[in-house]
Amino acid sequence: MLNLNDNLLQVINFLEDQSKDNENLKFFEINENLDDFFKRSGIGVKLEEYKEIVLKEELGLELGGMEKTSFSLIYPTNEKLDDDRDFIYLLGNETDEVNSNAIHFGIFILIQSNNLEDKLFDDLRHFSLISNSIEGFSTRSIPTRFWCRITENVLKKGFSFEILGKAIVYLYKKRFGETLNSIKIFIINSDEELLKLFLKLISNLKSKINKHWIDKINDWKKRLDCDYSWTCEICPFLSACQNIQEILQKRKEIK
């Protein structure tokens, strides 16, 4: 099985190979002050500042959706990477090149931290901090689908996938600070077949995330003597279960 550095090289080679067939490939290395960048862009980016829902009448662009292929994979890791830069790859069109109001869309976020405890792992996997912190951008909660909306207003102000990628890096660094060493973001859009090929390429990483989540659920069920067949997300007793989990965690900390 490939190690993570080999996987990363494989992903980059795939993107570069696809760009040879007249596909747009853009690369952004993040080595600037992002506070200054967002001031220049005129797009608001601040933790928990933009908890808005993009209504249909405000819609400028949908990423994914019911009739589009989409995916998101946030992959936290404590494996050492050969490349410790923060960067973004974009394969496909920029927002001002899109000629439709809905596109196929995929995003893969690789986050490296040397101190990846369970709580940090879980916190990093939540996409809500991104949805709640970018002006004119929100995610829709649809099971098994990744679906985002961008308002027409922020698109007119110049919102781009470069801005989205840099906002994601900025927000993670603001929230988690020095616990994170590097963030690498890969965005694929426009071409459905490319998304499917990319998903196949990172399938082993997705399997690792799924296994981690399943193992955690099974372990938690054993601790609570839970024999329900449904998963935690759809369990009607989730709220009570979470309260018990918090109590157990506090007891553990006291000990």
mmCIF file of C-alpha atoms in Angstrom:
data_model
loop_
_atom_site.group_PDB
_atom_site.id
_atom_site.type_symbol
_atom_site.label_atom_id
_atom_site.label_comp_id
_atom_site.label_asym_id
_atom_site.label_seq_id
_atom_site.Cartn_x
_atom_site.Cartn_y
_atom_site.Cartn_z
ATOM 1 C CA MET A 1 0.000 0.000 0.000
ATOM 2 C CA LEU A 2 1.221 3.512 -0.845
ATOM 3 C CA ASN A 3 2.353 5.746 1.992
ATOM 4 C CA LEU A 4 0.869 9.243 2.242
ATOM 5 C CA ASN A 5 3.754 10.993 0.478
ATOM 6 C CA ASP A 6 3.431 8.588 -2.446
ATOM 7 C CA ASN A 7 -0.325 9.196 -2.470
ATOM 8 C CA LEU A 8 0.239 12.942 -2.543
ATOM 9 C CA LEU A 9 2.701 12.658 -5.421
ATOM 10 C CA GLN A 10 0.225 10.430 -7.270
ATOM 11 C CA VAL A 11 -2.520 13.055 -6.844
ATOM 12 C CA ILE A 12 -0.289 15.878 -8.119
ATOM 13 C CA ASN A 13 0.863 13.792 -11.105
ATOM 14 C CA PHE A 14 -2.775 13.046 -11.924
ATOM 15 C CA LEU A 15 -3.641 16.752 -11.904
ATOM 16 C CA GLU A 16 -0.668 17.650 -14.072
ATOM 17 C CA ASP A 17 -1.414 14.833 -16.534
ATOM 18 C CA GLN A 18 -5.027 15.978 -16.860
ATOM 19 C CA SER A 19 -3.938 19.567 -17.470
ATOM 20 C CA LYS A 20 -2.047 18.430 -20.561
ATOM 21 C CA ASP A 21 -5.395 17.639 -22.207
ATOM 22 C CA ASN A 22 -6.404 21.313 -22.242
ATOM 23 C CA GLU A 23 -7.823 21.187 -18.729
ATOM 24 C CA ASN A 24 -7.243 24.292 -16.627
ATOM 25 C CA LEU A 25 -4.812 23.703 -13.751
ATOM 26 C CA LYS A 26 -3.942 26.466 -11.312
ATOM 27 C CA PHE A 27 -1.561 26.339 -8.346
ATOM 28 C CA PHE A 28 -1.524 28.760 -5.421
ATOM 29 C CA GLU A 29 1.219 28.555 -2.804
ATOM 30 C CA ILE A 30 0.197 30.402 0.339
ATOM 31 C CA ASN A 31 3.094 32.480 1.579
ATOM 32 C CA GLU A 32 1.347 35.836 2.064
ATOM 33 C CA ASN A 33 -0.532 37.539 4.890
ATOM 34 C CA LEU A 34 -4.094 36.283 4.404
ATOM 35 C CA ASP A 35 -5.634 39.065 6.524
ATOM 36 C CA ASP A 36 -4.277 41.531 3.958
ATOM 37 C CA PHE A 37 -5.369 39.290 1.091
ATOM 38 C CA PHE A 38 -9.010 39.241 2.236
ATOM 39 C CA LYS A 39 -9.033 42.989 2.846
ATOM 40 C CA ARG A 40 -7.918 43.507 -0.748
ATOM 41 C CA SER A 41 -10.472 41.006 -2.043
ATOM 42 C CA GLY A 42 -13.394 42.697 -0.282
ATOM 43 C CA ILE A 43 -14.797 39.271 0.700
ATOM 44 C CA GLY A 44 -15.541 38.799 4.401
ATOM 45 C CA VAL A 45 -13.790 35.859 6.060
ATOM 46 C CA LYS A 46 -14.035 35.560 9.858
ATOM 47 C CA LEU A 47 -14.693 32.676 12.239
ATOM 48 C CA GLU A 48 -18.413 32.180 12.996
ATOM 49 C CA GLU A 49 -19.267 35.577 11.471
ATOM 50 C CA TYR A 50 -21.371 34.523 8.456
ATOM 51 C CA LYS A 51 -23.907 31.936 9.603
ATOM 52 C CA GLU A 52 -26.181 32.604 6.689
ATOM 53 C CA ILE A 53 -28.327 30.415 4.478
ATOM 54 C CA VAL A 54 -28.105 31.193 0.771
ATOM 55 C CA LEU A 55 -31.651 31.338 -0.524
ATOM 56 C CA LYS A 56 -32.622 30.380 -4.060
ATOM 57 C CA GLU A 57 -33.302 33.993 -5.050
ATOM 58 C CA GLU A 58 -29.783 34.972 -3.896
ATOM 59 C CA LEU A 59 -28.063 32.072 -5.640
ATOM 60 C CA GLY A 60 -25.200 32.700 -8.001
ATOM 61 C CA LEU A 61 -23.527 29.287 -8.178
ATOM 62 C CA GLU A 62 -24.117 25.817 -6.736
ATOM 63 C CA LEU A 63 -21.225 23.448 -6.122
ATOM 64 C CA GLY A 64 -22.617 19.945 -6.392
ATOM 65 C CA GLY A 65 -26.312 19.412 -5.721
ATOM 66 C CA MET A 66 -28.970 16.828 -6.390
ATOM 67 C CA GLU A 67 -28.170 16.455 -10.084
ATOM 68 C CA LYS A 68 -24.400 16.926 -9.891
ATOM 69 C CA THR A 69 -21.537 14.712 -8.828
ATOM 70 C CA SER A 70 -19.766 16.009 -5.739
ATOM 71 C CA PHE A 71 -17.550 14.956 -2.854
ATOM 72 C CA SER A 72 -15.580 16.330 0.058
ATOM 73 C CA LEU A 73 -12.828 14.555 1.965
ATOM 74 C CA ILE A 74 -11.094 16.159 4.924
ATOM 75 C CA TYR A 75 -8.108 13.991 5.807
ATOM 76 C CA PRO A 76 -6.263 14.863 9.036
ATOM 77 C CA THR A 77 -2.981 13.003 9.486
ATOM 78 C CA ASN A 78 0.037 12.883 11.772
ATOM 79 C CA GLU A 79 2.182 11.238 9.103
ATOM 80 C CA LYS A 80 5.207 13.339 8.245
ATOM 81 C CA LEU A 81 5.010 14.946 4.807
ATOM 82 C CA ASP A 82 7.992 15.693 2.581
ATOM 83 C CA ASP A 83 6.378 18.998 1.573
ATOM 84 C CA ASP A 84 5.350 21.255 4.481
ATOM 85 C CA ARG A 85 3.892 24.104 2.389
ATOM 86 C CA ASP A 86 0.294 25.313 2.444
ATOM 87 C CA PHE A 87 -1.017 25.253 -1.116
ATOM 88 C CA ILE A 88 -4.061 24.902 -3.350
ATOM 89 C CA TYR A 89 -4.513 23.057 -6.632
ATOM 90 C CA LEU A 90 -7.512 23.883 -8.791
ATOM 91 C CA LEU A 91 -8.331 21.633 -11.744
ATOM 92 C CA GLY A 92 -11.179 23.077 -13.791
ATOM 93 C CA ASN A 93 -12.757 26.476 -14.244
ATOM 94 C CA GLU A 94 -12.540 29.510 -12.016
ATOM 95 C CA THR A 95 -15.868 31.002 -10.955
ATOM 96 C CA ASP A 96 -15.728 33.698 -13.655
ATOM 97 C CA GLU A 97 -15.197 30.987 -16.304
ATOM 98 C CA VAL A 98 -18.242 28.929 -15.307
ATOM 99 C CA ASN A 99 -21.164 29.196 -17.739
ATOM 100 C CA SER A 100 -23.723 27.399 -15.572
ATOM 101 C CA ASN A 101 -25.325 28.034 -12.188
ATOM 102 C CA ALA A 102 -24.518 24.497 -10.953
ATOM 103 C CA ILE A 103 -21.345 22.457 -11.464
ATOM 104 C CA HIS A 104 -19.796 19.119 -10.529
ATOM 105 C CA PHE A 105 -17.479 19.792 -7.605
ATOM 106 C CA GLY A 106 -15.038 17.957 -5.373
ATOM 107 C CA ILE A 107 -12.647 19.070 -2.641
ATOM 108 C CA PHE A 108 -9.901 17.135 -0.861
ATOM 109 C CA ILE A 109 -8.327 18.799 2.194
ATOM 110 C CA LEU A 110 -5.169 17.241 3.634
ATOM 111 C CA ILE A 111 -4.276 18.556 7.097
ATOM 112 C CA GLN A 112 -1.006 17.554 8.757
ATOM 113 C CA SER A 113 -0.518 17.818 12.521
ATOM 114 C CA ASN A 114 2.076 16.193 14.764
ATOM 115 C CA ASN A 115 -0.342 16.110 17.717
ATOM 116 C CA LEU A 116 -3.413 14.479 16.247
ATOM 117 C CA GLU A 117 -5.439 13.300 19.217
ATOM 118 C CA ASP A 118 -8.984 11.967 18.772
ATOM 119 C CA LYS A 119 -10.721 15.223 19.654
ATOM 120 C CA LEU A 120 -8.586 17.251 17.260
ATOM 121 C CA PHE A 121 -9.170 14.647 14.550
ATOM 122 C CA ASP A 122 -12.943 14.956 14.986
ATOM 123 C CA ASP A 123 -12.874 18.760 15.149
ATOM 124 C CA LEU A 124 -10.831 19.010 11.954
ATOM 125 C CA ARG A 125 -13.304 16.771 10.122
ATOM 126 C CA HIS A 126 -16.212 19.182 10.604
ATOM 127 C CA PHE A 127 -16.818 21.401 7.581
ATOM 128 C CA SER A 128 -19.180 23.723 9.508
ATOM 129 C CA LEU A 129 -16.462 26.194 10.461
ATOM 130 C CA ILE A 130 -15.989 26.879 6.744
ATOM 131 C CA SER A 131 -19.697 27.241 6.008
ATOM 132 C CA ASN A 132 -20.245 29.617 8.946
ATOM 133 C CA SER A 133 -17.282 31.881 8.318
ATOM 134 C CA ILE A 134 -17.228 32.972 4.663
ATOM 135 C CA GLU A 135 -19.395 35.772 3.314
ATOM 136 C CA GLY A 136 -22.016 34.583 0.830
ATOM 137 C CA PHE A 137 -21.037 30.910 1.135
ATOM 138 C CA SER A 138 -22.992 28.107 2.799
ATOM 139 C CA THR A 139 -23.286 24.333 2.744
ATOM 140 C CA ARG A 140 -26.548 22.406 2.588
ATOM 141 C CA SER A 141 -27.101 19.416 4.850
ATOM 142 C CA ILE A 142 -28.019 16.616 2.459
ATOM 143 C CA PRO A 143 -27.101 13.019 3.451
ATOM 144 C CA THR A 144 -24.331 11.465 1.307
ATOM 145 C CA ARG A 145 -23.948 14.667 -0.744
ATOM 146 C CA PHE A 146 -21.607 17.650 -0.626
ATOM 147 C CA TRP A 147 -23.576 20.704 -1.708
ATOM 148 C CA CYS A 148 -22.550 24.352 -1.425
ATOM 149 C CA ARG A 149 -24.152 27.608 -2.476
ATOM 150 C CA ILE A 150 -22.520 30.937 -3.330
ATOM 151 C CA THR A 151 -24.514 34.153 -3.584
ATOM 152 C CA GLU A 152 -24.632 36.171 -6.781
ATOM 153 C CA ASN A 153 -23.578 39.222 -4.786
ATOM 154 C CA VAL A 154 -20.182 37.845 -3.675
ATOM 155 C CA LEU A 155 -19.533 36.464 -7.166
ATOM 156 C CA LYS A 156 -19.932 40.019 -8.489
ATOM 157 C CA LYS A 157 -17.438 41.133 -5.843
ATOM 158 C CA GLY A 158 -14.920 38.664 -7.279
ATOM 159 C CA PHE A 159 -15.369 35.527 -5.165
ATOM 160 C CA SER A 160 -13.220 32.767 -6.646
ATOM 161 C CA PHE A 161 -12.048 29.247 -5.890
ATOM 162 C CA GLU A 162 -8.662 30.766 -5.040
ATOM 163 C CA ILE A 163 -10.421 32.826 -2.359
ATOM 164 C CA LEU A 164 -12.352 29.760 -1.160
ATOM 165 C CA GLY A 165 -9.167 27.699 -0.832
ATOM 166 C CA LYS A 166 -7.272 30.456 0.967
ATOM 167 C CA ALA A 167 -10.268 31.046 3.244
ATOM 168 C CA ILE A 168 -10.266 27.371 4.241
ATOM 169 C CA VAL A 169 -6.541 27.480 5.109
ATOM 170 C CA TYR A 170 -7.002 30.773 6.970
ATOM 171 C CA LEU A 171 -9.972 29.548 9.033
ATOM 172 C CA TYR A 172 -8.329 26.286 10.042
ATOM 173 C CA LYS A 173 -5.184 28.139 11.103
ATOM 174 C CA LYS A 174 -7.254 30.691 13.030
ATOM 175 C CA ARG A 175 -9.224 27.997 14.830
ATOM 176 C CA PHE A 176 -6.476 25.471 15.530
ATOM 177 C CA GLY A 177 -3.329 27.599 15.404
ATOM 178 C CA GLU A 178 0.067 26.012 15.868
ATOM 179 C CA THR A 179 -1.349 22.494 16.210
ATOM 180 C CA LEU A 180 -1.451 22.405 12.391
ATOM 181 C CA ASN A 181 1.731 22.169 10.342
ATOM 182 C CA SER A 182 0.388 22.380 6.820
ATOM 183 C CA ILE A 183 -2.816 22.312 4.779
ATOM 184 C CA LYS A 184 -3.076 21.204 1.169
ATOM 185 C CA ILE A 185 -6.286 21.664 -0.804
ATOM 186 C CA PHE A 186 -7.281 20.042 -4.084
ATOM 187 C CA ILE A 187 -10.374 21.321 -5.911
ATOM 188 C CA ILE A 188 -11.811 19.550 -8.963
ATOM 189 C CA ASN A 189 -14.786 20.963 -10.834
ATOM 190 C CA SER A 190 -16.703 21.050 -14.100
ATOM 191 C CA ASP A 191 -15.891 17.570 -15.443
ATOM 192 C CA GLU A 192 -17.839 14.686 -13.891
ATOM 193 C CA GLU A 193 -15.471 11.989 -15.180
ATOM 194 C CA LEU A 194 -12.462 13.743 -13.659
ATOM 195 C CA LEU A 195 -14.209 13.772 -10.289
ATOM 196 C CA LYS A 196 -14.840 10.039 -10.512
ATOM 197 C CA LEU A 197 -11.215 9.362 -11.480
ATOM 198 C CA PHE A 198 -9.965 11.532 -8.634
ATOM 199 C CA LEU A 199 -12.256 9.776 -6.150
ATOM 200 C CA LYS A 200 -10.845 6.440 -7.269
ATOM 201 C CA LEU A 201 -7.339 7.808 -6.796
ATOM 202 C CA ILE A 202 -7.967 8.760 -3.151
ATOM 203 C CA SER A 203 -10.260 5.813 -2.356
ATOM 204 C CA ASN A 204 -7.739 4.263 0.060
ATOM 205 C CA LEU A 205 -7.609 7.518 2.069
ATOM 206 C CA LYS A 206 -11.396 7.647 2.145
ATOM 207 C CA SER A 207 -11.451 4.039 3.360
ATOM 208 C CA LYS A 208 -9.079 4.924 6.205
ATOM 209 C CA ILE A 209 -11.355 7.772 7.308
ATOM 210 C CA ASN A 210 -14.408 5.532 7.146
ATOM 211 C CA LYS A 211 -12.660 2.796 9.140
ATOM 212 C CA HIS A 212 -11.594 5.290 11.792
ATOM 213 C CA TRP A 213 -15.188 6.520 12.115
ATOM 214 C CA ILE A 214 -16.723 3.021 12.190
ATOM 215 C CA ASP A 215 -14.203 1.824 14.794
ATOM 216 C CA LYS A 216 -14.977 4.826 16.941
ATOM 217 C CA ILE A 217 -18.742 4.277 16.720
ATOM 218 C CA ASN A 218 -18.380 0.574 17.557
ATOM 219 C CA ASP A 219 -16.123 1.349 20.504
ATOM 220 C CA TRP A 220 -18.557 3.959 21.770
ATOM 221 C CA LYS A 221 -21.508 1.569 21.432
ATOM 222 C CA LYS A 222 -19.652 -1.057 23.453
ATOM 223 C CA ARG A 223 -18.942 1.416 26.230
ATOM 224 C CA LEU A 224 -22.629 2.363 26.423
ATOM 225 C CA ASP A 225 -23.897 -1.167 25.883
ATOM 226 C CA CYS A 226 -25.692 0.062 22.750
ATOM 227 C CA ASP A 227 -26.996 -2.585 20.364
ATOM 228 C CA TYR A 228 -28.900 -0.363 17.919
ATOM 229 C CA SER A 229 -28.197 -1.077 14.256
ATOM 230 C CA TRP A 230 -28.444 2.517 13.031
ATOM 231 C CA THR A 231 -25.460 4.868 12.900
ATOM 232 C CA CYS A 232 -25.022 7.709 15.375
ATOM 233 C CA GLU A 233 -26.005 10.420 12.873
ATOM 234 C CA ILE A 234 -29.588 9.140 12.579
ATOM 235 C CA CYS A 235 -29.992 7.795 16.114
ATOM 236 C CA PRO A 236 -32.972 9.388 17.932
ATOM 237 C CA PHE A 237 -31.017 9.173 21.197
ATOM 238 C CA LEU A 238 -27.950 11.019 19.875
ATOM 239 C CA SER A 239 -28.416 14.087 22.077
ATOM 240 C CA ALA A 240 -28.676 12.054 25.295
ATOM 241 C CA CYS A 241 -25.768 9.909 24.188
ATOM 242 C CA GLN A 242 -23.599 12.977 23.629
ATOM 243 C CA ASN A 243 -24.431 14.228 27.128
ATOM 244 C CA ILE A 244 -23.253 10.916 28.563
ATOM 245 C CA GLN A 245 -20.108 11.157 26.465
ATOM 246 C CA GLU A 246 -19.339 14.598 27.899
ATOM 247 C CA ILE A 247 -19.789 13.306 31.461
ATOM 248 C CA LEU A 248 -17.470 10.349 30.806
ATOM 249 C CA GLN A 249 -14.886 12.682 29.287
ATOM 250 C CA LYS A 250 -14.989 14.976 32.338
ATOM 251 C CA ARG A 251 -14.615 11.973 34.656
ATOM 252 C CA LYS A 252 -11.615 10.868 32.606
ATOM 253 C CA GLU A 253 -10.028 14.330 32.896
ATOM 254 C CA ILE A 254 -10.598 14.406 36.687
ATOM 255 C CA LYS A 255 -8.916 11.009 37.063
#
